[in-house]
Amino acid sequence: MKSAVENLSPTRVQLDVEVPFEELQPSIAEAYKTIAEQVQIPGFRKGKVPNRLIDQRVGRGYVLETAINEGLNGWYQSAVAETGIQPLSRPEVEITEVPDPAATEGELKFKVEVDVRPEVELPEYSSIAVEVAPAAQSDEDLDKALDDLRGRFGTLTPADRPASKDDFVTIDITAKIDGEAVDSATGLSYQVGAGTMLEGLDEAVEGLSADEEAIFDTKLVGGDHAGEEAQVTVKVTGVKVRELPTADDDFAQLASEFDTIAELREDLAKQVNQSKTVEQGVEARDKVMEKLVELIEVPVPESVIEEQIEQHFDPANAHGEADHDTEEHRVEVRENTERAFKNEIILDAIAEKEEITVSQAELIDYIVNSASQYGMDPNQFAQMLDQSGQVPMIVAEVRRRKALAVVLGQAKVTDTDGAEVDLSDFVKPAVDPALEAALNEAAGVVEGDESDESAEPAAAVAVDDPGAARF
């Protein structure tokens, strides 16, 4: 078999494939077997019909057509491997020449158009410089951390006054479009200022007392009328204020392993400092990824993006957003999808240049952390990934994160005060003993993955985390 590749654009190629007659013979033999199981000829059992009778009954041309249909994907895959392209989309195949059915020689010729992963030129990582916010904590940060902890042990008591920010209100709401009620709910509990429901709700309820109501215009975010403008009436039926426990030694003993409030505050200060460092690292990581996208031109295949968008809004997709299919939302999804595609291409190129691999321990580390986010047992989570064939995709994601960490480690990062930022702990976080034990427990779940194998690019949906970008 011979194959040649022609570049039609930076993201699309045409494969020209020629299969000589001798390489068609195995497929022709299989085609005779397949047809022999399908046809019924008196005097012959299924599967035992001679080839010459099959030629008489269905025709040699049908046999050849069956052979080509059954062998086409295999020849296409061989051409992909021979030319080294990395397809991204479904191939569009056109058969241009077939052998004469009556002859015993000739060639099958076909051409394939398919979108492929584009090649990019990488810049010098050390030339990348980003600026982030200082990580220094303030007294307000510590007070907020303590108040958040106190809030977990707070109690709600009725208040005979208008609702204000952070109060908890019980509300009834009714949404109308053109004067007709389209949705309603009663007895909802909501914290004023949370911003987790309808836009405009916080402004509407703040200042209302029990049995008072307000009307505001907003855009619905769920149900059959998602994305439509509606007039919403909200009625406050109760106002409650959260009373926090006194921050004293008794509270420290109740809420922690410490005996005094001074010890608790000292521990919270460490936690705040760690949180600030992580926030600084995340900001630096995101800005480094943005710099890479600015510096590297990545051609985007339109058909691949369109397919991802259609899958996103497909009503048959259980995780899609068919209820939110608006022009504005499609623009947002397109931007996110294109950004994720560019991130993936760039990080894969970096991983290849740096010869980055993913070890078994790193893969299981990721699985354990992901399982905890979903509240699942690591073993069950890993088995679910394995059964759904998603382990290669997870390996690819870990590999891309490592690639971004390499660039982050070489970039120049300073804060807005001009101080150089050390991100060594963020780039290579230590594994604590508890996590190490979990890794050992889960070590047998992803059998069959080579410890030093990097993953082939895998198809996936767009995500917001640049470090986790995959496609």
Coordinates of N, CA and C in Angstrom, one line a residue, residues 249-268 271:
D249 N -11.6 31.0 74.0 CA -11.0 29.7 74.2 C -12.1 28.6 74.0
D250 N -13.3 28.8 74.5 CA -14.3 27.8 74.4 C -14.6 27.5 73.0
F251 N -14.7 28.5 72.2 CA -14.9 28.3 70.7 C -13.8 27.5 70.1
A252 N -12.5 27.9 70.5 CA -11.4 27.2 69.9 C -11.4 25.7 70.2
Q253 N -11.8 25.3 71.4 CA -11.9 23.9 71.8 C -13.1 23.2 71.0
L254 N -14.2 24.0 70.8 CA -15.3 23.4 70.0 C -15.0 23.2 68.6
A255 N -14.3 24.2 68.0 CA -14.2 24.2 66.5 C -12.8 23.6 66.0
S256 N -11.9 23.3 66.9 CA -10.6 22.8 66.5 C -10.0 21.9 67.5
E257 N -8.7 21.5 67.3 CA -8.0 20.7 68.2 C -7.2 21.5 69.2
F258 N -7.3 22.9 69.1 CA -6.6 23.8 69.9 C -7.3 24.1 71.2
D259 N -6.6 24.5 72.2 CA -7.1 24.8 73.5 C -7.4 26.3 73.7
T260 N -6.7 27.1 73.0 CA -6.9 28.6 73.1 C -7.2 29.2 71.8
I261 N -7.8 30.4 71.8 CA -8.1 31.1 70.6 C -6.8 31.6 70.0
A262 N -5.8 31.9 70.8 CA -4.5 32.4 70.3 C -3.9 31.3 69.4
E263 N -4.0 30.0 69.8 CA -3.4 28.9 69.0 C -4.2 28.8 67.7
L264 N -5.5 28.9 67.9 CA -6.4 28.8 66.7 C -6.1 29.9 65.7
R265 N -5.9 31.1 66.1 CA -5.6 32.2 65.2 C -4.3 32.0 64.5
E266 N -3.3 31.4 65.3 CA -2.0 31.2 64.7 C -2.1 30.2 63.6
D267 N -2.9 29.1 63.8 CA -3.1 28.1 62.8 C -3.8 28.6 61.6
L268 N -4.8 29.5 61.8 CA -5.6 30.1 60.7 C -4.7 31.0 59.9
Q271 N -2.9 28.9 57.5 CA -3.8 28.5 56.4 C -4.0 29.6 55.4

